PDB file of C-alpha atoms in Angstrom:
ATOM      1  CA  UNK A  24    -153.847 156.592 -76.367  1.00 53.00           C
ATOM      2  CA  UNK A  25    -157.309 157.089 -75.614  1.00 55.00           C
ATOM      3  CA  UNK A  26    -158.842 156.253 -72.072  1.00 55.00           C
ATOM      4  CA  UNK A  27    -162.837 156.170 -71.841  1.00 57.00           C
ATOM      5  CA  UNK A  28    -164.235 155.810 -68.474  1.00 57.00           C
ATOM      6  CA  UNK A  29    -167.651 154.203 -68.340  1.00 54.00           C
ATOM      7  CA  UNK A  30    -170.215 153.610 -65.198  1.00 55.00           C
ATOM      8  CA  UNK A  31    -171.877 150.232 -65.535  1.00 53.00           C
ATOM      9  CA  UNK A  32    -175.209 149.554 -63.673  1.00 52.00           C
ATOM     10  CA  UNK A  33    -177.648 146.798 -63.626  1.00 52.00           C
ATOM     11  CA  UNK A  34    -180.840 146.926 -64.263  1.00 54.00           C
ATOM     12  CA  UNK A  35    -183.057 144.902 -61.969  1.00 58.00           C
ATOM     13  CA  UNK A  36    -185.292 143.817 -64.337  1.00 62.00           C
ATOM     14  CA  UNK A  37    -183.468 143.307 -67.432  1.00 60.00           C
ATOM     15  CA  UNK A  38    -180.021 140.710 -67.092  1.00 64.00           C
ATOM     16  CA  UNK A  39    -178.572 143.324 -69.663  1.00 66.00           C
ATOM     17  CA  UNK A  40    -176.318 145.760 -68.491  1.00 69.00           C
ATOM     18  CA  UNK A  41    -176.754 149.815 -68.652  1.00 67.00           C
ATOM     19  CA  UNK A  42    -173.510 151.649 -69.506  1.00 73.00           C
ATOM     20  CA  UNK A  43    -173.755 155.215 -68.836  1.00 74.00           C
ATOM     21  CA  UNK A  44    -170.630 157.427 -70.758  1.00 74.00           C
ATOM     22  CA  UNK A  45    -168.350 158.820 -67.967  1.00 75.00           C
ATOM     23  CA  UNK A  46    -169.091 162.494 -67.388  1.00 81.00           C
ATOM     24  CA  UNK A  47    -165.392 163.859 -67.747  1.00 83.00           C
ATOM     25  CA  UNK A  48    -164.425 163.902 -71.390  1.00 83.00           C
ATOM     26  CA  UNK A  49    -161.090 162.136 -71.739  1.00 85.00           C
ATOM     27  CA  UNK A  50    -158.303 164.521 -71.202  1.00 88.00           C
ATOM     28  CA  UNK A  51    -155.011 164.769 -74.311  1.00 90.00           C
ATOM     29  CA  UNK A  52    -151.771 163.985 -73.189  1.00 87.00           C
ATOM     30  CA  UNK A  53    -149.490 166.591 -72.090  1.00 83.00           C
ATOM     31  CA  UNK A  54    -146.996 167.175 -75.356  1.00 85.00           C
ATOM     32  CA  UNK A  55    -143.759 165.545 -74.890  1.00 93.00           C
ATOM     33  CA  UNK A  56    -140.622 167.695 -73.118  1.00 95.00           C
ATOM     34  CA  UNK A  57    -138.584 169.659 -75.083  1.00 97.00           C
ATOM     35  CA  UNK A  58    -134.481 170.084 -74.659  1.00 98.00           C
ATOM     36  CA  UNK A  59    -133.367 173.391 -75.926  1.00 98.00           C
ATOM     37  CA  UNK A  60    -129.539 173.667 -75.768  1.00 98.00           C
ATOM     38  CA  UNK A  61    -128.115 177.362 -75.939  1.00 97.00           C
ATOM     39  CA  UNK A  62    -124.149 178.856 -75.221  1.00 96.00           C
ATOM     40  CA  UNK A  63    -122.351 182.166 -75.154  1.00 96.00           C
ATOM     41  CA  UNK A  64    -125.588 184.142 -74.591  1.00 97.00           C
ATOM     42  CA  UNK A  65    -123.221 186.794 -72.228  1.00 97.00           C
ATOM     43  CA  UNK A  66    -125.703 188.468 -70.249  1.00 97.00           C
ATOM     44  CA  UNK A  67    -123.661 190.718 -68.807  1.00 95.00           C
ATOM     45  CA  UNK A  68    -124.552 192.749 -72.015  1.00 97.00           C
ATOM     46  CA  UNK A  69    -127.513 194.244 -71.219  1.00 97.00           C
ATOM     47  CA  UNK A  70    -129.269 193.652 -74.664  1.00 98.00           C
ATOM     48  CA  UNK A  71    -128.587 189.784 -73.960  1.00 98.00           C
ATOM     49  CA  UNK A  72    -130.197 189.852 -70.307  1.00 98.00           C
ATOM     50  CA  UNK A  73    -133.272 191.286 -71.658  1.00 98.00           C
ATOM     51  CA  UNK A  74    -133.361 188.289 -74.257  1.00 98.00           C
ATOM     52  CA  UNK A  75    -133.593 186.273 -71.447  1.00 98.00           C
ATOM     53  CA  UNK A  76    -136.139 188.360 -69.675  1.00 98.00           C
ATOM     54  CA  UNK A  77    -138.504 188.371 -72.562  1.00 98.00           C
ATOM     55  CA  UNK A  78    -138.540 184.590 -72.444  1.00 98.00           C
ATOM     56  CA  UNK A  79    -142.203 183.333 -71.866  1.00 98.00           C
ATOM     57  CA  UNK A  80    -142.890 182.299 -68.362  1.00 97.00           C
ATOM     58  CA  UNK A  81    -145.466 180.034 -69.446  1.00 95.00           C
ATOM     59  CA  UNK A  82    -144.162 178.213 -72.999  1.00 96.00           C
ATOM     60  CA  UNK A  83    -141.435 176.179 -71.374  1.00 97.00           C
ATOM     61  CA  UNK A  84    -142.749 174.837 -68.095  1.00 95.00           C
ATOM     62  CA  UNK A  85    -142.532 171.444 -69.169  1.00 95.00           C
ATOM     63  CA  UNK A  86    -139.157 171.511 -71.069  1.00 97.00           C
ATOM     64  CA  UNK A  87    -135.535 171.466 -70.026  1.00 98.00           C
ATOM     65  CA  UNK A  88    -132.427 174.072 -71.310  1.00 98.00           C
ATOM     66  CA  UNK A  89    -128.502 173.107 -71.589  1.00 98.00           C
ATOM     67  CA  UNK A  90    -126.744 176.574 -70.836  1.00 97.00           C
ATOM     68  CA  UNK A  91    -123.407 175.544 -72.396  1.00 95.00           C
ATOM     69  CA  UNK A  92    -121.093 177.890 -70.665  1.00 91.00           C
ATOM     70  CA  UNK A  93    -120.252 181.358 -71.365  1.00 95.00           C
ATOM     71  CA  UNK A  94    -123.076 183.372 -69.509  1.00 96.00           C
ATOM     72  CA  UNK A  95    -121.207 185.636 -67.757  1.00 95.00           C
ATOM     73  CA  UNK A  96    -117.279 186.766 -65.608  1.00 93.00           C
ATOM     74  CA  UNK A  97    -119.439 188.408 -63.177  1.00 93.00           C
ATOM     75  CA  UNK A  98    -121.139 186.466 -60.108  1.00 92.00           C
ATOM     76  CA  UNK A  99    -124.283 188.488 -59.629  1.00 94.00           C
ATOM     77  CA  UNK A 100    -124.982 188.610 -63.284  1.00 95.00           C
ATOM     78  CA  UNK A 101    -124.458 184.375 -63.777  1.00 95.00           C
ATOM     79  CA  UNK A 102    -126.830 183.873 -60.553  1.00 96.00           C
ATOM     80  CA  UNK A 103    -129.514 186.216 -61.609  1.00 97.00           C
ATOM     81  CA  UNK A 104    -129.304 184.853 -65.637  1.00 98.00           C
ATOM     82  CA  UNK A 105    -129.702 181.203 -63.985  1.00 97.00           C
ATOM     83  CA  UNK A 106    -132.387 182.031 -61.270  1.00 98.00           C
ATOM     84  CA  UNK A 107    -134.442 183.480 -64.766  1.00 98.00           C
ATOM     85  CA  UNK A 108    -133.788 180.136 -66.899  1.00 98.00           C
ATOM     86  CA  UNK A 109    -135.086 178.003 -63.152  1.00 98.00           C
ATOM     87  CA  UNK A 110    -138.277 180.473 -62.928  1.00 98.00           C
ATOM     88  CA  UNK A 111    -139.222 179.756 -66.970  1.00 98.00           C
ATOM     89  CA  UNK A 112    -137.718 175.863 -67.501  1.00 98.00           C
ATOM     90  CA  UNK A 113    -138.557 172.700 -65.986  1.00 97.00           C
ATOM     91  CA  UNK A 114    -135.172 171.356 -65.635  1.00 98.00           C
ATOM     92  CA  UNK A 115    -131.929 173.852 -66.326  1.00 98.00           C
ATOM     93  CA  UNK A 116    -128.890 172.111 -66.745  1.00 98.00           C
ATOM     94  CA  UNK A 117    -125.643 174.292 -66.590  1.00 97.00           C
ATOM     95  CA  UNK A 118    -121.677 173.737 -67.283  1.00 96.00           C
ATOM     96  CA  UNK A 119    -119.287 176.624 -67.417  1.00 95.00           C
ATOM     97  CA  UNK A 120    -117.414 177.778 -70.148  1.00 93.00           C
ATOM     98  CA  UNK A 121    -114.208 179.942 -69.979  1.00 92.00           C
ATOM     99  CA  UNK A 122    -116.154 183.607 -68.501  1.00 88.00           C
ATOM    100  CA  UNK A 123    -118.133 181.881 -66.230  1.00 89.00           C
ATOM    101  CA  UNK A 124    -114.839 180.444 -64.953  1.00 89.00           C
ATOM    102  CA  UNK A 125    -113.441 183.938 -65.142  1.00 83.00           C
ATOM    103  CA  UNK A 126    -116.005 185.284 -62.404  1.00 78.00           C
ATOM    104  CA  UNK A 127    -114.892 188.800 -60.783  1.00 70.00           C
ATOM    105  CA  UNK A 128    -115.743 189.709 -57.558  1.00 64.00           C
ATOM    106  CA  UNK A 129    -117.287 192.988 -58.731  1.00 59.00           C
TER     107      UNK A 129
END
């Protein structure tokens, strides 16, 4: 889909119209939203966090990720892993799997 925007004036002494191209070039269409669905990434293991971490903050503004249970038994760990996944995705949809319905205090 291709929208061209054109100015039409008329000229006074002609009964033809003028048609002028618009001066913004058309812009693309955004590409469609992607749905990434991932489980049991356990960031309480260090190595795992920093898989999330290195996630662009840029490359999946537009998209939306299923965490499918199984991030973490600890609070702090769980709230920081899904505060990373809100700051990187457009839409982060979470259910808990067995750890996260494990959490410990500490």
């Amino acid at each position: 889909n291709t929208t061209t925007t054109t100015t039409t004036t008329i000229n006074m002494t002609s009964t033809e119209p003028t048609t002028f191209p618009s001066p913004h070039p058309p812009q693309p269409p955004p590409p469609p939203p992607r749905v990434f669905v991932i489980s049991d990434i356990h960031t309480d293991f260090p190595e795992n966090m920093e898989w999330v971490r290195g996630l662009s903050d840029t490359a999946f503004k537009h998209d939306a990720v299923i965490l499918g249970g199984d991030v973490s038994d600890q609070l702090e760990v769980l709230e920081v892993t899904l505060r990373l996944f809100t700051a990187k995705f457009a839409h982060v949809f979470f259910t808990p799997g067995n750890h996260d319905l494990w959490i410990r205090s500490k």
